[in-house]
PDB file of C-alpha atoms in Angstrom:
ATOM      1  CA  UNK A1319       5.826 -29.675  12.067  1.00  0.00           C
ATOM      2  CA  UNK A1320       8.486 -29.452  14.731  1.00  0.00           C
ATOM      3  CA  UNK A1321       7.168 -30.962  18.032  1.00  0.00           C
ATOM      4  CA  UNK A1322       7.819 -27.691  19.879  1.00  0.00           C
ATOM      5  CA  UNK A1323       6.516 -25.316  17.197  1.00  0.00           C
ATOM      6  CA  UNK A1324       2.995 -25.275  18.604  1.00  0.00           C
ATOM      7  CA  UNK A1325       4.194 -23.850  21.928  1.00  0.00           C
ATOM      8  CA  UNK A1326       6.579 -21.247  20.498  1.00  0.00           C
ATOM      9  CA  UNK A1327       5.243 -17.742  19.869  1.00  0.00           C
ATOM     10  CA  UNK A1328       5.075 -16.586  16.270  1.00  0.00           C
ATOM     11  CA  UNK A1329       8.103 -14.458  15.350  1.00  0.00           C
ATOM     12  CA  UNK A1330       7.664 -10.708  15.399  1.00  0.00           C
ATOM     13  CA  UNK A1331       7.726  -8.730  12.190  1.00  0.00           C
ATOM     14  CA  UNK A1332      11.281  -7.707  11.296  1.00  0.00           C
ATOM     15  CA  UNK A1333      12.033  -3.988  11.251  1.00  0.00           C
ATOM     16  CA  UNK A1334      15.134  -1.910  10.626  1.00  0.00           C
ATOM     17  CA  UNK A1335      16.399   0.184  13.542  1.00  0.00           C
ATOM     18  CA  UNK A1336      17.796   2.677  11.020  1.00  0.00           C
ATOM     19  CA  UNK A1337      14.340   3.759   9.860  1.00  0.00           C
ATOM     20  CA  UNK A1338      11.180   4.872  11.615  1.00  0.00           C
ATOM     21  CA  UNK A1339       8.276   2.592  12.457  1.00  0.00           C
ATOM     22  CA  UNK A1340       5.801   5.002  14.017  1.00  0.00           C
ATOM     23  CA  UNK A1341       5.613   8.214  12.000  1.00  0.00           C
ATOM     24  CA  UNK A1342       4.037   9.381   8.746  1.00  0.00           C
ATOM     25  CA  UNK A1343       6.938   8.075   6.640  1.00  0.00           C
ATOM     26  CA  UNK A1344       6.483   4.606   8.183  1.00  0.00           C
ATOM     27  CA  UNK A1345       2.748   4.708   7.521  1.00  0.00           C
ATOM     28  CA  UNK A1346       3.394   5.585   3.902  1.00  0.00           C
ATOM     29  CA  UNK A1347       5.856   2.774   3.200  1.00  0.00           C
ATOM     30  CA  UNK A1348       3.568   0.336   5.061  1.00  0.00           C
ATOM     31  CA  UNK A1349       1.204   0.597   2.086  1.00  0.00           C
ATOM     32  CA  UNK A1350       3.688  -1.655   0.288  1.00  0.00           C
ATOM     33  CA  UNK A1351       3.865  -4.237   3.067  1.00  0.00           C
ATOM     34  CA  UNK A1352       2.044  -7.093   1.311  1.00  0.00           C
ATOM     35  CA  UNK A1353       4.034  -6.665  -1.890  1.00  0.00           C
ATOM     36  CA  UNK A1354       7.347  -6.205  -0.085  1.00  0.00           C
ATOM     37  CA  UNK A1355       6.695  -9.491   1.723  1.00  0.00           C
ATOM     38  CA  UNK A1356       6.341 -11.351  -1.589  1.00  0.00           C
ATOM     39  CA  UNK A1357       9.977 -10.588  -2.444  1.00  0.00           C
ATOM     40  CA  UNK A1358      12.393 -11.017   0.503  1.00  0.00           C
ATOM     41  CA  UNK A1359      14.071  -7.645   0.087  1.00  0.00           C
ATOM     42  CA  UNK A1360      14.503  -6.612   3.720  1.00  0.00           C
ATOM     43  CA  UNK A1361      12.537  -5.097   6.611  1.00  0.00           C
ATOM     44  CA  UNK A1362       9.258  -3.496   5.564  1.00  0.00           C
ATOM     45  CA  UNK A1363      10.276  -0.051   6.865  1.00  0.00           C
ATOM     46  CA  UNK A1364      13.610   0.101   5.018  1.00  0.00           C
ATOM     47  CA  UNK A1365      13.243   2.040   1.732  1.00  0.00           C
ATOM     48  CA  UNK A1366      16.577   0.714   0.445  1.00  0.00           C
ATOM     49  CA  UNK A1367      15.466  -2.943   0.098  1.00  0.00           C
ATOM     50  CA  UNK A1368      18.862  -3.989   1.550  1.00  0.00           C
ATOM     51  CA  UNK A1369      18.391  -7.744   1.112  1.00  0.00           C
ATOM     52  CA  UNK A1370      17.638  -7.578  -2.599  1.00  0.00           C
ATOM     53  CA  UNK A1371      20.572  -9.449  -4.096  1.00  0.00           C
ATOM     54  CA  UNK A1372      21.985  -9.110  -7.578  1.00  0.00           C
ATOM     55  CA  UNK A1373      20.149 -12.152  -8.892  1.00  0.00           C
ATOM     56  CA  UNK A1374      16.826 -11.010  -7.413  1.00  0.00           C
ATOM     57  CA  UNK A1375      17.435  -7.517  -8.765  1.00  0.00           C
ATOM     58  CA  UNK A1376      18.022  -8.822 -12.275  1.00  0.00           C
ATOM     59  CA  UNK A1377      14.909 -10.983 -11.996  1.00  0.00           C
ATOM     60  CA  UNK A1378      12.777  -8.026 -10.913  1.00  0.00           C
ATOM     61  CA  UNK A1379      14.193  -5.797 -13.636  1.00  0.00           C
ATOM     62  CA  UNK A1380      13.314  -8.422 -16.240  1.00  0.00           C
ATOM     63  CA  UNK A1381       9.910  -9.188 -14.765  1.00  0.00           C
ATOM     64  CA  UNK A1382       8.877  -5.544 -14.572  1.00  0.00           C
ATOM     65  CA  UNK A1383      10.728  -4.300 -17.649  1.00  0.00           C
ATOM     66  CA  UNK A1384      12.630  -1.712 -15.622  1.00  0.00           C
ATOM     67  CA  UNK A1385      16.095  -1.676 -17.160  1.00  0.00           C
ATOM     68  CA  UNK A1386      16.635   2.050 -16.619  1.00  0.00           C
ATOM     69  CA  UNK A1387      15.541   4.887 -14.361  1.00  0.00           C
ATOM     70  CA  UNK A1388      13.092   6.009 -17.066  1.00  0.00           C
ATOM     71  CA  UNK A1389      11.549   2.526 -17.189  1.00  0.00           C
ATOM     72  CA  UNK A1390      11.266   2.480 -13.411  1.00  0.00           C
ATOM     73  CA  UNK A1391       9.573   5.863 -13.137  1.00  0.00           C
ATOM     74  CA  UNK A1392       7.251   4.967 -15.997  1.00  0.00           C
ATOM     75  CA  UNK A1393       6.165   1.741 -14.323  1.00  0.00           C
ATOM     76  CA  UNK A1394       5.437   3.513 -11.028  1.00  0.00           C
ATOM     77  CA  UNK A1395       3.317   6.044 -12.929  1.00  0.00           C
ATOM     78  CA  UNK A1396       1.529   3.212 -14.740  1.00  0.00           C
ATOM     79  CA  UNK A1397       0.676   1.486 -11.466  1.00  0.00           C
ATOM     80  CA  UNK A1398      -0.614   4.736  -9.968  1.00  0.00           C
ATOM     81  CA  UNK A1399      -2.859   5.586 -12.933  1.00  0.00           C
ATOM     82  CA  UNK A1400      -3.887   2.722 -15.217  1.00  0.00           C
ATOM     83  CA  UNK A1401      -3.783   0.253 -12.330  1.00  0.00           C
ATOM     84  CA  UNK A1402      -4.688  -2.783 -14.481  1.00  0.00           C
ATOM     85  CA  UNK A1403      -8.309  -1.739 -14.377  1.00  0.00           C
ATOM     86  CA  UNK A1404     -11.113  -3.233 -16.429  1.00  0.00           C
ATOM     87  CA  UNK A1405     -14.031  -1.019 -17.281  1.00  0.00           C
ATOM     88  CA  UNK A1406     -16.735  -3.594 -16.516  1.00  0.00           C
ATOM     89  CA  UNK A1407     -15.225  -4.446 -13.128  1.00  0.00           C
ATOM     90  CA  UNK A1408     -15.080  -0.769 -12.183  1.00  0.00           C
ATOM     91  CA  UNK A1409     -18.687  -0.244 -13.221  1.00  0.00           C
ATOM     92  CA  UNK A1410     -19.935  -3.222 -11.184  1.00  0.00           C
ATOM     93  CA  UNK A1411     -18.047  -2.113  -8.080  1.00  0.00           C
ATOM     94  CA  UNK A1412     -19.275   1.443  -8.564  1.00  0.00           C
ATOM     95  CA  UNK A1413     -22.886   0.256  -8.631  1.00  0.00           C
ATOM     96  CA  UNK A1414     -22.357  -1.640  -5.389  1.00  0.00           C
ATOM     97  CA  UNK A1415     -20.655   1.335  -3.731  1.00  0.00           C
ATOM     98  CA  UNK A1416     -23.552   3.642  -4.610  1.00  0.00           C
ATOM     99  CA  UNK A1417     -26.093   1.081  -3.432  1.00  0.00           C
ATOM    100  CA  UNK A1418     -24.249   0.537  -0.136  1.00  0.00           C
ATOM    101  CA  UNK A1419     -24.264   4.286   0.473  1.00  0.00           C
ATOM    102  CA  UNK A1420     -27.997   4.457  -0.207  1.00  0.00           C
ATOM    103  CA  UNK A1421     -28.814   1.443   1.957  1.00  0.00           C
ATOM    104  CA  UNK A1422     -26.365   2.175   4.753  1.00  0.00           C
ATOM    105  CA  UNK A1423     -25.154  -1.434   4.664  1.00  0.00           C
ATOM    106  CA  UNK A1424     -23.517  -4.034   2.432  1.00  0.00           C
ATOM    107  CA  UNK A1425     -25.959  -5.032  -0.340  1.00  0.00           C
ATOM    108  CA  UNK A1426     -26.990  -8.652  -0.764  1.00  0.00           C
ATOM    109  CA  UNK A1427     -26.042 -10.547  -3.898  1.00  0.00           C
ATOM    110  CA  UNK A1428     -29.554 -10.154  -5.259  1.00  0.00           C
ATOM    111  CA  UNK A1429     -29.632  -6.445  -4.544  1.00  0.00           C
ATOM    112  CA  UNK A1430     -26.256  -5.946  -6.229  1.00  0.00           C
ATOM    113  CA  UNK A1431     -27.274  -7.856  -9.354  1.00  0.00           C
ATOM    114  CA  UNK A1432     -30.614  -6.032  -9.551  1.00  0.00           C
ATOM    115  CA  UNK A1433     -28.819  -2.704  -9.267  1.00  0.00           C
ATOM    116  CA  UNK A1434     -26.437  -3.653 -12.096  1.00  0.00           C
ATOM    117  CA  UNK A1435     -29.420  -4.507 -14.294  1.00  0.00           C
ATOM    118  CA  UNK A1436     -31.161  -1.272 -13.341  1.00  0.00           C
ATOM    119  CA  UNK A1437     -28.015   0.602 -14.312  1.00  0.00           C
ATOM    120  CA  UNK A1438     -28.148  -0.908 -17.794  1.00  0.00           C
ATOM    121  CA  UNK A1439     -25.733  -3.784 -17.217  1.00  0.00           C
ATOM    122  CA  UNK A1440     -26.184  -7.447 -18.115  1.00  0.00           C
ATOM    123  CA  UNK A1441     -27.018  -9.396 -14.957  1.00  0.00           C
ATOM    124  CA  UNK A1442     -26.007 -12.712 -16.509  1.00  0.00           C
ATOM    125  CA  UNK A1443     -22.589 -11.438 -17.568  1.00  0.00           C
ATOM    126  CA  UNK A1444     -22.051  -9.737 -14.206  1.00  0.00           C
ATOM    127  CA  UNK A1445     -22.981 -12.769 -12.110  1.00  0.00           C
ATOM    128  CA  UNK A1446     -19.544 -14.513 -12.126  1.00  0.00           C
ATOM    129  CA  UNK A1447     -17.841 -11.283 -11.104  1.00  0.00           C
ATOM    130  CA  UNK A1448     -20.325 -10.581  -8.315  1.00  0.00           C
ATOM    131  CA  UNK A1449     -20.194 -14.039  -6.756  1.00  0.00           C
ATOM    132  CA  UNK A1450     -16.424 -14.153  -7.254  1.00  0.00           C
ATOM    133  CA  UNK A1451     -15.836 -10.920  -5.357  1.00  0.00           C
ATOM    134  CA  UNK A1452     -18.140 -12.092  -2.573  1.00  0.00           C
ATOM    135  CA  UNK A1453     -16.228 -15.385  -2.456  1.00  0.00           C
ATOM    136  CA  UNK A1454     -12.953 -13.488  -1.988  1.00  0.00           C
ATOM    137  CA  UNK A1455     -14.491 -11.457   0.836  1.00  0.00           C
ATOM    138  CA  UNK A1456     -15.704 -14.562   2.657  1.00  0.00           C
ATOM    139  CA  UNK A1457     -12.399 -16.381   2.309  1.00  0.00           C
ATOM    140  CA  UNK A1458     -10.285 -13.418   3.419  1.00  0.00           C
ATOM    141  CA  UNK A1459     -12.590 -12.752   6.370  1.00  0.00           C
ATOM    142  CA  UNK A1460     -12.410 -16.403   7.410  1.00  0.00           C
ATOM    143  CA  UNK A1461      -8.618 -16.557   7.236  1.00  0.00           C
ATOM    144  CA  UNK A1462      -7.616 -13.132   8.519  1.00  0.00           C
ATOM    145  CA  UNK A1463     -10.409 -12.944  11.083  1.00  0.00           C
ATOM    146  CA  UNK A1464     -13.756 -11.159  11.208  1.00  0.00           C
ATOM    147  CA  UNK A1465     -12.448  -8.936  13.977  1.00  0.00           C
ATOM    148  CA  UNK A1466     -10.091  -7.461  11.342  1.00  0.00           C
ATOM    149  CA  UNK A1467     -12.088  -7.837   8.136  1.00  0.00           C
ATOM    150  CA  UNK A1468     -15.351  -6.859   9.779  1.00  0.00           C
ATOM    151  CA  UNK A1469     -18.750  -7.679   8.209  1.00  0.00           C
ATOM    152  CA  UNK A1470     -19.210  -4.060   7.106  1.00  0.00           C
ATOM    153  CA  UNK A1471     -16.068  -4.156   4.932  1.00  0.00           C
ATOM    154  CA  UNK A1472     -16.408  -5.073   1.281  1.00  0.00           C
ATOM    155  CA  UNK A1473     -14.349  -4.691  -1.881  1.00  0.00           C
ATOM    156  CA  UNK A1474     -15.050  -1.195  -3.179  1.00  0.00           C
ATOM    157  CA  UNK A1475     -12.025  -0.933  -5.476  1.00  0.00           C
ATOM    158  CA  UNK A1476      -9.252  -3.192  -6.748  1.00  0.00           C
ATOM    159  CA  UNK A1477      -6.670  -0.392  -6.789  1.00  0.00           C
ATOM    160  CA  UNK A1478      -4.773  -1.290  -3.605  1.00  0.00           C
ATOM    161  CA  UNK A1479      -2.926  -4.095  -5.394  1.00  0.00           C
ATOM    162  CA  UNK A1480      -1.259  -1.772  -7.909  1.00  0.00           C
ATOM    163  CA  UNK A1481      -0.690   0.953  -5.312  1.00  0.00           C
ATOM    164  CA  UNK A1482       1.017  -1.494  -2.955  1.00  0.00           C
ATOM    165  CA  UNK A1483       3.147  -2.698  -5.842  1.00  0.00           C
ATOM    166  CA  UNK A1484       4.099   0.887  -6.670  1.00  0.00           C
ATOM    167  CA  UNK A1485       5.407   1.440  -3.133  1.00  0.00           C
ATOM    168  CA  UNK A1486       7.426  -1.787  -3.191  1.00  0.00           C
ATOM    169  CA  UNK A1487       8.740  -1.016  -6.669  1.00  0.00           C
ATOM    170  CA  UNK A1488       9.941   2.345  -5.389  1.00  0.00           C
ATOM    171  CA  UNK A1489      12.088   0.673  -2.721  1.00  0.00           C
ATOM    172  CA  UNK A1490      13.435  -1.818  -5.235  1.00  0.00           C
ATOM    173  CA  UNK A1491      14.427   1.102  -7.434  1.00  0.00           C
ATOM    174  CA  UNK A1492      16.701   2.358  -4.656  1.00  0.00           C
ATOM    175  CA  UNK A1493      18.384  -1.046  -4.491  1.00  0.00           C
ATOM    176  CA  UNK A1494      18.772  -1.035  -8.282  1.00  0.00           C
ATOM    177  CA  UNK A1495      20.440   2.379  -8.176  1.00  0.00           C
ATOM    178  CA  UNK A1496      17.657   4.336  -9.870  1.00  0.00           C
ATOM    179  CA  UNK A1497      17.086   6.759  -6.955  1.00  0.00           C
ATOM    180  CA  UNK A1498      18.287   7.717  -3.514  1.00  0.00           C
ATOM    181  CA  UNK A1499      16.296   7.401  -0.296  1.00  0.00           C
ATOM    182  CA  UNK A1500      15.125  11.027  -0.270  1.00  0.00           C
ATOM    183  CA  UNK A1501      13.564  10.698  -3.732  1.00  0.00           C
ATOM    184  CA  UNK A1502      12.051   7.328  -2.876  1.00  0.00           C
ATOM    185  CA  UNK A1503      10.434   8.807   0.233  1.00  0.00           C
ATOM    186  CA  UNK A1504       8.953  11.609  -1.870  1.00  0.00           C
ATOM    187  CA  UNK A1505       7.566   9.169  -4.450  1.00  0.00           C
ATOM    188  CA  UNK A1506       6.039   6.975  -1.738  1.00  0.00           C
ATOM    189  CA  UNK A1507       4.539  10.076  -0.118  1.00  0.00           C
ATOM    190  CA  UNK A1508       2.859  10.966  -3.410  1.00  0.00           C
ATOM    191  CA  UNK A1509       1.541   7.416  -3.790  1.00  0.00           C
ATOM    192  CA  UNK A1510       0.126   7.612  -0.269  1.00  0.00           C
ATOM    193  CA  UNK A1511      -1.675  10.855  -1.038  1.00  0.00           C
ATOM    194  CA  UNK A1512      -3.274   9.182  -4.068  1.00  0.00           C
ATOM    195  CA  UNK A1513      -4.215   6.063  -2.112  1.00  0.00           C
ATOM    196  CA  UNK A1514      -5.648   7.306   1.181  1.00  0.00           C
ATOM    197  CA  UNK A1515      -8.971   8.820   0.013  1.00  0.00           C
ATOM    198  CA  UNK A1516     -10.082   5.502  -1.509  1.00  0.00           C
ATOM    199  CA  UNK A1517      -9.871   3.479   1.720  1.00  0.00           C
ATOM    200  CA  UNK A1518     -11.196   3.756   5.263  1.00  0.00           C
ATOM    201  CA  UNK A1519      -8.749   1.488   7.111  1.00  0.00           C
ATOM    202  CA  UNK A1520      -5.751  -0.804   6.751  1.00  0.00           C
ATOM    203  CA  UNK A1521      -8.131  -3.754   6.584  1.00  0.00           C
ATOM    204  CA  UNK A1522     -10.029  -2.078   3.751  1.00  0.00           C
ATOM    205  CA  UNK A1523      -6.747  -1.534   1.898  1.00  0.00           C
ATOM    206  CA  UNK A1524      -5.609  -5.123   2.522  1.00  0.00           C
ATOM    207  CA  UNK A1525      -8.892  -6.586   1.302  1.00  0.00           C
ATOM    208  CA  UNK A1526      -8.677  -4.493  -1.856  1.00  0.00           C
ATOM    209  CA  UNK A1527      -5.057  -5.554  -2.394  1.00  0.00           C
ATOM    210  CA  UNK A1528      -5.840  -9.263  -2.190  1.00  0.00           C
ATOM    211  CA  UNK A1529      -8.953  -8.940  -4.345  1.00  0.00           C
ATOM    212  CA  UNK A1530      -6.992  -6.995  -6.949  1.00  0.00           C
ATOM    213  CA  UNK A1531      -4.195  -9.555  -6.954  1.00  0.00           C
ATOM    214  CA  UNK A1532      -6.556 -12.490  -7.322  1.00  0.00           C
ATOM    215  CA  UNK A1533      -8.630 -10.815 -10.018  1.00  0.00           C
ATOM    216  CA  UNK A1534      -5.545  -9.855 -12.017  1.00  0.00           C
ATOM    217  CA  UNK A1535      -3.783 -13.204 -11.962  1.00  0.00           C
ATOM    218  CA  UNK A1536      -6.910 -15.338 -12.334  1.00  0.00           C
ATOM    219  CA  UNK A1537      -8.123 -13.113 -15.174  1.00  0.00           C
ATOM    220  CA  UNK A1538     -11.420 -12.894 -13.307  1.00  0.00           C
ATOM    221  CA  UNK A1539     -11.943 -16.662 -13.109  1.00  0.00           C
ATOM    222  CA  UNK A1540     -12.695 -16.982  -9.411  1.00  0.00           C
ATOM    223  CA  UNK A1541     -13.038 -20.279  -7.574  1.00  0.00           C
ATOM    224  CA  UNK A1542     -11.447 -22.141  -4.657  1.00  0.00           C
ATOM    225  CA  UNK A1543      -8.411 -23.035  -6.766  1.00  0.00           C
ATOM    226  CA  UNK A1544      -7.728 -19.457  -7.866  1.00  0.00           C
ATOM    227  CA  UNK A1545      -8.009 -18.214  -4.294  1.00  0.00           C
ATOM    228  CA  UNK A1546      -5.585 -20.874  -3.058  1.00  0.00           C
ATOM    229  CA  UNK A1547      -3.117 -19.997  -5.816  1.00  0.00           C
ATOM    230  CA  UNK A1548      -3.307 -16.201  -5.833  1.00  0.00           C
ATOM    231  CA  UNK A1549      -4.806 -15.330  -2.446  1.00  0.00           C
ATOM    232  CA  UNK A1550      -1.983 -16.751  -0.358  1.00  0.00           C
ATOM    233  CA  UNK A1551      -1.096 -13.231   0.751  1.00  0.00           C
ATOM    234  CA  UNK A1552      -3.828 -13.516   3.387  1.00  0.00           C
ATOM    235  CA  UNK A1553      -1.179 -14.783   5.836  1.00  0.00           C
ATOM    236  CA  UNK A1554       0.858 -11.589   5.365  1.00  0.00           C
ATOM    237  CA  UNK A1555      -2.363  -9.596   5.754  1.00  0.00           C
ATOM    238  CA  UNK A1556      -3.016 -11.332   9.057  1.00  0.00           C
ATOM    239  CA  UNK A1557       0.573 -10.736  10.141  1.00  0.00           C
ATOM    240  CA  UNK A1558       0.389  -7.043   9.244  1.00  0.00           C
ATOM    241  CA  UNK A1559      -2.687  -6.558  11.439  1.00  0.00           C
ATOM    242  CA  UNK A1560      -1.410  -8.590  14.407  1.00  0.00           C
ATOM    243  CA  UNK A1561      -0.469  -6.666  17.541  1.00  0.00           C
ATOM    244  CA  UNK A1562       1.292  -9.740  18.930  1.00  0.00           C
ATOM    245  CA  UNK A1563       3.445  -9.977  15.819  1.00  0.00           C
ATOM    246  CA  UNK A1564       4.171  -6.236  15.926  1.00  0.00           C
ATOM    247  CA  UNK A1565       2.468  -5.878  12.564  1.00  0.00           C
ATOM    248  CA  UNK A1566       2.740  -2.353  11.157  1.00  0.00           C
ATOM    249  CA  UNK A1567      -0.943  -2.096  10.254  1.00  0.00           C
ATOM    250  CA  UNK A1568      -1.830  -2.894  13.868  1.00  0.00           C
ATOM    251  CA  UNK A1569       0.491  -0.185  15.170  1.00  0.00           C
ATOM    252  CA  UNK A1570       0.020   2.663  12.711  1.00  0.00           C
ATOM    253  CA  UNK A1571      -3.131   4.814  12.634  1.00  0.00           C
ATOM    254  CA  UNK A1572      -5.437   5.264   9.682  1.00  0.00           C
ATOM    255  CA  UNK A1573      -5.699   7.822   8.274  1.00  0.00           C
ATOM    256  CA  UNK A1574      -1.992   8.533   8.278  1.00  0.00           C
ATOM    257  CA  UNK A1575      -0.746  11.764   9.827  1.00  0.00           C
ATOM    258  CA  UNK A1576       0.496  12.871   6.403  1.00  0.00           C
ATOM    259  CA  UNK A1577       1.014  16.443   7.536  1.00  0.00           C
ATOM    260  CA  UNK A1578       3.151  15.379  10.503  1.00  0.00           C
ATOM    261  CA  UNK A1579       6.326  14.486   8.664  1.00  0.00           C
ATOM    262  CA  UNK A1580       9.243  13.177  10.711  1.00  0.00           C
ATOM    263  CA  UNK A1581      11.632  15.856  11.955  1.00  0.00           C
ATOM    264  CA  UNK A1582      14.489  13.402  11.614  1.00  0.00           C
ATOM    265  CA  UNK A1583      16.681  13.420   8.548  1.00  0.00           C
ATOM    266  CA  UNK A1584      15.424  10.966   5.916  1.00  0.00           C
ATOM    267  CA  UNK A1585      17.688   8.030   5.182  1.00  0.00           C
TER     268      UNK A1585
END
């Protein structure tokens, strides 16, 4: 560590002066913040991904299998529908959601497992998933801060990961020449409409994103090692919710003012 680094303020989040940071369009593209940060493609509010170079573009096209506009649109649709879901995971989270609504609080581990058994599930098979999800929640809360990931927040869905990817993929499609900014804005708007009803706050969305990412890449094998390897996005989560860093999630309201579209020309 540089001897002066501890006294220097953390850098502010980079934005583009050519695009809005405080209207509905900004709130919509901010859904892709965590995924956009994983690939250095430019300021989070720029739908053109201006820093995505040719080599990075080829890598993304290969990684995602998007070698044409049709491929690109198909992948966005896949992320917004199939969402890498597993039936058992959805059932277990659904049981917890219903129980939390009935109790008016976050269920304990024992209550969650009992409810799964009462619903006809296998408690023994569900146990690794239950304790793994709770482990993610504790680790994210510890790292991001309990003032952001408050004790009443819990993972209710894993969908935010795929939805955030869909937003980022839309911007990368502009850089790859598959769409213009106006179409990208429309696609991101549609993704936002799909996403908003499932979450109550930016922190709720961020927690779901990280849990979905960890579950996907660990194949459900959750321990300290898998969190360290696949949960590293917690630092971007913390950045996004930091007022001092000018994080977009700290500045933009939830729910988004979807009906109040910017009067300025898009692009």
